Coordinates of C-alpha atoms in Angstrom, one line a residue:
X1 CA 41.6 -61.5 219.6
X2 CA 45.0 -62.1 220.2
X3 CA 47.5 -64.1 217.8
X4 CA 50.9 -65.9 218.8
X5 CA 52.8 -65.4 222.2
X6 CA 52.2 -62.9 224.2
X7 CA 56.2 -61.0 224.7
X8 CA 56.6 -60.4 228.0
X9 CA 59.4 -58.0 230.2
X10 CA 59.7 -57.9 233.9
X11 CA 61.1 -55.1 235.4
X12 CA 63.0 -55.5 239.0
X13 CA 64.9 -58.7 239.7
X14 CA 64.8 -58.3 243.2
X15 CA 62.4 -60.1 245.9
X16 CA 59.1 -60.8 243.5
X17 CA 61.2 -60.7 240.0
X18 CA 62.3 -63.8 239.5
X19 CA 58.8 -65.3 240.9
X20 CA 57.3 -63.6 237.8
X21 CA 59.8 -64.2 235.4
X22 CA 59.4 -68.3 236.6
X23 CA 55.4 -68.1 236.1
X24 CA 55.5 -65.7 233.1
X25 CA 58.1 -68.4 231.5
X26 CA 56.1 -71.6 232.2
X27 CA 52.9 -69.9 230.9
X28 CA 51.5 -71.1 228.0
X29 CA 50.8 -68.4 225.2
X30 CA 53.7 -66.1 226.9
X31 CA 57.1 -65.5 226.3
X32 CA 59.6 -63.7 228.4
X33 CA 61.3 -61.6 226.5
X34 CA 63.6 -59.3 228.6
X35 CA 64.3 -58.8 232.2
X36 CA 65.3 -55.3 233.2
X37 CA 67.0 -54.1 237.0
X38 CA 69.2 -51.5 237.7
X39 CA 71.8 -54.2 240.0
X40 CA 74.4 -55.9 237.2
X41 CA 74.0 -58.8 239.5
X42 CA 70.8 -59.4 239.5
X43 CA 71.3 -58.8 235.5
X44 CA 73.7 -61.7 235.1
X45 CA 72.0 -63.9 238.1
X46 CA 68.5 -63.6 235.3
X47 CA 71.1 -64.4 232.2
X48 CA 72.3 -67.6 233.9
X49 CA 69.0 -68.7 235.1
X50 CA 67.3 -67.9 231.4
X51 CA 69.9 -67.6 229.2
X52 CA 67.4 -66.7 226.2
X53 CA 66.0 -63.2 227.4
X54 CA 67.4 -59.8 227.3
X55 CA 68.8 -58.4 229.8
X56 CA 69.2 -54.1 230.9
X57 CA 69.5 -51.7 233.1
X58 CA 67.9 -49.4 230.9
X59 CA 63.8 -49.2 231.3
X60 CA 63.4 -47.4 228.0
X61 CA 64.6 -50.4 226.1
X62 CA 61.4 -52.2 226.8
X63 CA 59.5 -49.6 225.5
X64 CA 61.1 -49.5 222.0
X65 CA 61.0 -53.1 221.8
X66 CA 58.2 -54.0 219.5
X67 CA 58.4 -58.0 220.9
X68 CA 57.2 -56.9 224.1
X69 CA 53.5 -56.9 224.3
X70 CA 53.0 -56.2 228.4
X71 CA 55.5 -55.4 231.1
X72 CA 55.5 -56.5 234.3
X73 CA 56.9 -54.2 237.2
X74 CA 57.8 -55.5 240.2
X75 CA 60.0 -51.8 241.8
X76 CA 59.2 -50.1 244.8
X77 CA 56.1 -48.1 244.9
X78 CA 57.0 -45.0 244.6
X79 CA 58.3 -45.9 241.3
X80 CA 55.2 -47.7 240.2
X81 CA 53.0 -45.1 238.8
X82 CA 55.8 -43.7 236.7
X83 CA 57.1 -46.5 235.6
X84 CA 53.7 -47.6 234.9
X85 CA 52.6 -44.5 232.9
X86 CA 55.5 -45.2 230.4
X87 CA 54.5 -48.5 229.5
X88 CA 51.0 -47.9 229.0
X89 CA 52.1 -44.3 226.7
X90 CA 54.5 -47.0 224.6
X91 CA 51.2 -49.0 224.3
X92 CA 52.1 -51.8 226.2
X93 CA 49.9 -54.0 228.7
X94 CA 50.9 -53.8 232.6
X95 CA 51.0 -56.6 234.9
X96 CA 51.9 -54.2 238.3
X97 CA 52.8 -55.1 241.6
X98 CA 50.5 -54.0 245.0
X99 CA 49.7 -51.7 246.3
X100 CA 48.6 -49.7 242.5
X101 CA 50.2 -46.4 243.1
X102 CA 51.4 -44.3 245.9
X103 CA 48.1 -42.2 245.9
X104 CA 44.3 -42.6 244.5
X105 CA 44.9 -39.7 242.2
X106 CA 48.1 -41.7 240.7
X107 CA 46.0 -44.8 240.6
X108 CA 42.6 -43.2 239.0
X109 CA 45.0 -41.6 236.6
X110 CA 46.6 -45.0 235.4
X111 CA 43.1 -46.3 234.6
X112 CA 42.5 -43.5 232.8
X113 CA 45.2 -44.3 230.6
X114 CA 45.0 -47.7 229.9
X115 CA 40.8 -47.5 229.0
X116 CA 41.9 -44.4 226.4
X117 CA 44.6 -47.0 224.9
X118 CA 42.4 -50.1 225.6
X119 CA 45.1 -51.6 226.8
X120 CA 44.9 -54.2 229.8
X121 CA 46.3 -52.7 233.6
X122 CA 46.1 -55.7 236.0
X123 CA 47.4 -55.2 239.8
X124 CA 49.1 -58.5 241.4
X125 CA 47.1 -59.2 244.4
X126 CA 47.9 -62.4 244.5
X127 CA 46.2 -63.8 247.2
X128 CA 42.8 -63.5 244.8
X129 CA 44.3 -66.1 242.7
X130 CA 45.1 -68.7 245.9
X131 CA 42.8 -71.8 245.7
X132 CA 41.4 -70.7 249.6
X133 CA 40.8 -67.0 249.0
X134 CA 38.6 -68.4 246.1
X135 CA 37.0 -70.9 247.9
X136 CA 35.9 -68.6 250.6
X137 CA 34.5 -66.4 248.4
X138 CA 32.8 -70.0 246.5
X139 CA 31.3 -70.3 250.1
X140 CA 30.4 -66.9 251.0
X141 CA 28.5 -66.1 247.1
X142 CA 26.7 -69.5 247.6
X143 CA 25.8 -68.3 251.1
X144 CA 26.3 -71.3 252.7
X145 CA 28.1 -68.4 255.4
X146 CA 24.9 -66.7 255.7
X147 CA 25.2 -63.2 256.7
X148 CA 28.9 -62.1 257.1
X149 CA 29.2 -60.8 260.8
X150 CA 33.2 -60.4 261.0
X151 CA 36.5 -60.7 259.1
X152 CA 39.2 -60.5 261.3
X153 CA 42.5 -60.9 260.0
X154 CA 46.7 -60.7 261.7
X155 CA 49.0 -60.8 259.5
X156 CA 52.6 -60.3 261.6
X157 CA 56.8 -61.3 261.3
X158 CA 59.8 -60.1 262.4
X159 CA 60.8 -57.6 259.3
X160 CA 60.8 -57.1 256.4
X161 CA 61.2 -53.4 257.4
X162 CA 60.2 -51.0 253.9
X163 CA 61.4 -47.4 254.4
X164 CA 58.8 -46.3 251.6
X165 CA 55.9 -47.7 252.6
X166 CA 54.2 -48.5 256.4
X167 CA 52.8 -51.7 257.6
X168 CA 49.9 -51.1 256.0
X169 CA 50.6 -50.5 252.5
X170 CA 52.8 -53.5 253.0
X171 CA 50.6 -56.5 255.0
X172 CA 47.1 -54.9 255.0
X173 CA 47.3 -54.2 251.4
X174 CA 46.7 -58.1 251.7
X175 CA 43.6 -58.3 253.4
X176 CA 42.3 -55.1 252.3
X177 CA 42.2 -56.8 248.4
X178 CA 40.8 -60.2 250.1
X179 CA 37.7 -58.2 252.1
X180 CA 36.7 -56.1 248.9
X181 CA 36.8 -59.4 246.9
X182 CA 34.8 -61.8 249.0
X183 CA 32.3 -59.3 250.3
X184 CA 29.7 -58.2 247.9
X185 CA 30.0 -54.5 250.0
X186 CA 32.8 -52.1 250.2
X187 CA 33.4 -50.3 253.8
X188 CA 32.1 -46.6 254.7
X189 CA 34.4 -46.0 256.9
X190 CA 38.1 -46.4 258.2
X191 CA 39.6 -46.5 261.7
X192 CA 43.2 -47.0 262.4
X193 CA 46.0 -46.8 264.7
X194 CA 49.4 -47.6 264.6
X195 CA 53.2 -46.7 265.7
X196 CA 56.6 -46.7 264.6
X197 CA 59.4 -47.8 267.0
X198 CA 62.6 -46.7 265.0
X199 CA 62.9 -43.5 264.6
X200 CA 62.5 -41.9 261.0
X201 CA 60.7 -45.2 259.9
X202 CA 57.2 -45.6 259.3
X203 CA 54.8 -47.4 261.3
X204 CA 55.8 -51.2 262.2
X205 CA 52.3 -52.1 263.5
X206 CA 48.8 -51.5 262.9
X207 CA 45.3 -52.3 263.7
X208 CA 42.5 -51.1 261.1
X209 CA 39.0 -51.0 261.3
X210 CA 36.5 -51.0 258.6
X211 CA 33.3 -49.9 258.8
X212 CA 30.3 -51.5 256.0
X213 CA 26.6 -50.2 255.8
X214 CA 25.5 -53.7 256.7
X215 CA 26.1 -55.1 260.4
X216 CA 29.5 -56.4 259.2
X217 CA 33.1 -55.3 260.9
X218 CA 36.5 -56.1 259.9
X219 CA 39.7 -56.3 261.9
X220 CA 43.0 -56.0 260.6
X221 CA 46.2 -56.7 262.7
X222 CA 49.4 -56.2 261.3
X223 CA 53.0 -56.2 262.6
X224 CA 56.6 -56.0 261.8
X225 CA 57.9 -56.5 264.9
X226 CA 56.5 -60.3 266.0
X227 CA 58.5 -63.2 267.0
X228 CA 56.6 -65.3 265.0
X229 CA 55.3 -65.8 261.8
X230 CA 51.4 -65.3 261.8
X231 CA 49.1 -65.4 258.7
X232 CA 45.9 -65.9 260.3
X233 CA 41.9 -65.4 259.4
X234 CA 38.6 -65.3 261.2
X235 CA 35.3 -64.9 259.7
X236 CA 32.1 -65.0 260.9
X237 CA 28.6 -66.1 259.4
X238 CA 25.1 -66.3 261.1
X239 CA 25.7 -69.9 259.4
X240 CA 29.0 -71.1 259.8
X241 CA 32.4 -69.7 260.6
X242 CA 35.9 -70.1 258.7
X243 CA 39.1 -70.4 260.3
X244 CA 42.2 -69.9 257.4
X245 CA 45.7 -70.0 258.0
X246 CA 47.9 -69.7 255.4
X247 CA 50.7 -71.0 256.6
X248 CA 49.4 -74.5 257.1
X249 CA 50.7 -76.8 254.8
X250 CA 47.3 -79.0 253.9
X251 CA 44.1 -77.9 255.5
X252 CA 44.5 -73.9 255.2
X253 CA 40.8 -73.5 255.1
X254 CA 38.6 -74.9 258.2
X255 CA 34.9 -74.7 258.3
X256 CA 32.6 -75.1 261.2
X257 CA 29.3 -75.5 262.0
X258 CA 28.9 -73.4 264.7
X259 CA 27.5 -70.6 265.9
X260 CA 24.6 -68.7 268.1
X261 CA 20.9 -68.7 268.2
X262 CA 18.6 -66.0 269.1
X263 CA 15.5 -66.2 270.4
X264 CA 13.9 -63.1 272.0
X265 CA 10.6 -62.9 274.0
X266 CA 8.5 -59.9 272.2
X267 CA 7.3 -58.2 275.2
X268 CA 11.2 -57.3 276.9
X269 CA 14.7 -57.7 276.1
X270 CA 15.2 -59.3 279.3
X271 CA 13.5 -62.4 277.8
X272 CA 16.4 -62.3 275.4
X273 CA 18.2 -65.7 274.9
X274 CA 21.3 -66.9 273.4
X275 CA 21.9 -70.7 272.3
X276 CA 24.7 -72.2 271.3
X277 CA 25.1 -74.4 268.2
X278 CA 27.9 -76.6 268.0
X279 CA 28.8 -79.0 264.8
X280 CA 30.9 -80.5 262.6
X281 CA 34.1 -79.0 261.1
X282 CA 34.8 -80.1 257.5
X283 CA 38.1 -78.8 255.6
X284 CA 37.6 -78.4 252.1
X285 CA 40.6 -79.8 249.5
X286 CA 42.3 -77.6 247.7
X287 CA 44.4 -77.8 244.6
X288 CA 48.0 -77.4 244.8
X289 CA 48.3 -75.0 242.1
X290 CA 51.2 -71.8 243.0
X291 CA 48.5 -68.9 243.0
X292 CA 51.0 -66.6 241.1
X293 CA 51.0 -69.0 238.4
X294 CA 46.8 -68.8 238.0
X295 CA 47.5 -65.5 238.3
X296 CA 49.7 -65.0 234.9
X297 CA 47.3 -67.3 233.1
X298 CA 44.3 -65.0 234.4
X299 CA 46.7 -62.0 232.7
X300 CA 47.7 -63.3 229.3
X301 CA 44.0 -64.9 229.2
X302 CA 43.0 -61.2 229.8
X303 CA 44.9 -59.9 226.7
X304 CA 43.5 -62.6 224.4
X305 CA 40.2 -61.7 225.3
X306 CA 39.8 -58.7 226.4
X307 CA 38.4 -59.3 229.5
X308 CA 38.8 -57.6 232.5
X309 CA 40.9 -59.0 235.4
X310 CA 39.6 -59.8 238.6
X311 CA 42.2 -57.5 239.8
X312 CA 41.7 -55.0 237.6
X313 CA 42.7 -51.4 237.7
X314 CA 39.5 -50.6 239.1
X315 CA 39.5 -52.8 242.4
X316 CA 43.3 -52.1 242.8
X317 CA 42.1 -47.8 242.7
X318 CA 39.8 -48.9 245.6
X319 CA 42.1 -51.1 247.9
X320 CA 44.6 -47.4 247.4
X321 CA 41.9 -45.7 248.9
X322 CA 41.5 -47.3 252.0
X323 CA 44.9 -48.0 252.6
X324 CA 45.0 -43.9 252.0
X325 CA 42.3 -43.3 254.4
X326 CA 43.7 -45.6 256.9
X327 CA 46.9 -43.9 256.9
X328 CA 44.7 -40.5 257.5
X329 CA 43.0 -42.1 260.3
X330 CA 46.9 -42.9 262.4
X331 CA 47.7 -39.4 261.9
X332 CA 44.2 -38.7 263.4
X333 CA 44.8 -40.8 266.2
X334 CA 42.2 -43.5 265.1
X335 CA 39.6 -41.0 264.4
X336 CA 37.0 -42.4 261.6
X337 CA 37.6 -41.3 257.8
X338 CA 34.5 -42.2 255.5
X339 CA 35.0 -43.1 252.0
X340 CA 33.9 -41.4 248.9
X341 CA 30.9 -42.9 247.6
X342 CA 31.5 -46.0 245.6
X343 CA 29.0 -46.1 242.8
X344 CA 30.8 -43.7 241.1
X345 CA 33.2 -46.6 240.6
X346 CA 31.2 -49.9 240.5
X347 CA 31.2 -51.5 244.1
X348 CA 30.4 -54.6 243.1
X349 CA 33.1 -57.0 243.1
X350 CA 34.4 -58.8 239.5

């Protein structure tokens, strides 16, 4: 069990930074101890907004400071797993940014790590923690979906163009953590297509497929280059259907009653018929509640008890290897790639 406040760093004061430093800070049980970027503005624009903390350009400060019990990074990925490592070898907790690691042998490697050290390795997929993601997944475990038949999911803007990462590792990353969390069944296969349009760049747009053992498909959409903002969510039960948009202010989640009904004639399938069930439409309140904020409560609750996050090392080593085999499958063209067998590392969801 853990005993006093939980000393907490953030590394990168950039885009996410100061989001974690503000949730970290109003967490109870933690303490921000030190902030850590390699700009000197974004060094004195942390010291003016907390004057309190510590403030470096220097990484390896953190790691000799005994006050600091986890570190969160929040650096481009290809800096994650290094970054990463160190912490963990200095014994200290990691709170890292998504996507895991650049590859699934950097990512299986991490884990690794932090189970020899016991130490807690917790991936920000923050989307798990909003109060609809969870209430889909409420509705879809009580199976008041019934069988899932779809997810499709478009997630598209104008920018914010990475040069170390493709649209993919970027937007999908997104749904990709929301799919493996909801559904009780990991896909078997991947299919994806995509294109850059500036040179040198990588791809800007996307469409994945994924494939699941059951009669379940999922569609992913993503897109740099939209005019409009577009955060939008199908899925599809043999019960009832979900509409979610994230970028409504009040009712983000929309169920309806609606649906098809089969009823075949056993001596053809001409006798086949299709009707057509139309119902209510209910939207479910929500709380409030900033998701990255349940999010650092779920992290410093994780280090008092020892439990293991929902968005643990383990489910953030999976979501790497799609996004690995989807980027496979655009160099393929869209052919299929099949993923390794799961039981080797727990399918079921946390």
């Amino acid at each position: 069990m853990w005993h006093g406040s939980v000393g907490v760093a953030v590394v990168g004061y950039g885009y996410w930074g100061p989001n974690l430093v503000r949730n970290f800070a109003s967490t109870e049980g933690a303490q921000v101890i030190a902030v850590s970027d390699l700009d000197p503005d974004k060094l004195s624009l942390a010291r003016r907004r907390y004057p309190g903390i510590v403030t470096t350009a220097e990484f390896r400060d953190l790691l000799k400071d005994s006050r600091i019990d986890a570190i969160a990074i929040a650096t481009p990925v290809h800096s994650h797993y290094d970054l990463a490592l160190a912490a963990l070898k200095a014994g200290k907790n990691v709170f890292l940014e998504k996507p895991l690691a650049q590859t699934a042998e950097q990512a299986h490697h991490l884990i690794v790590e932090a189970e020899r050290r016991k130490l807690i390795l917790m991936v920000d997929h923050t989307f798990l923690y909003t109060p609809a993601v969870q209430k889909i997944r409420e509705l879809i475990v009580e199976g008041a979906l019934g069988d899932i038949y779809y997810y499709n999911g478009i997630r598209a803007s104008l920018g914010l163009f990475q040069s170390d990462v493709n649209v993919i590792w970027d937007l999908a990353v997104h749904d990709i953590s929301i799919i493996r969390y909801i559904l009780n069944e990991g896909p078997v296969a991947v299919s994806a297509t995509g294109t850059s349009h500036v040179a040198g760049t990588p791809e800007n747009m996307a469409h994945i497929t994924l494939f699941f053992q059951s009669s379940c498909i999922a569609h992913v959409s993503v897109n740099w280059l939209s005019p409009v903002k577009i955060r939008q969510t199908f899925i599809g039960g043999s019960r009832k259907m979900i509409v979610y948009d994230d970028l409504e202010a009040t009712e983000k989640i929309k169920v309806y009653d609606k649906g098809i009904t089969v009823k075949g004639g056993e001596e053809s399938d001409h006798q086949l018929r299709i009707g057509y069930r139309a119902g209510d439409m209910w939207a479910p309140h929500l709380p409030a509640k900033e998701a990255l904020q349940t999010e650092a409560e779920h992290f410093i609750d994780c280090l008092r008890t020892g439990a293991s996050p929902i968005s643990n090392g383990m489910s953030g080593l999976q979501v790497v290897e799609i996004l690995e085999a989807a980027s496979r499958s655009i160099a393929a063209q869209g052919n299929p790639v099949r993923l390794k067998d799961k039981k080797r590392i727990g399918e079921r969801v946390p």
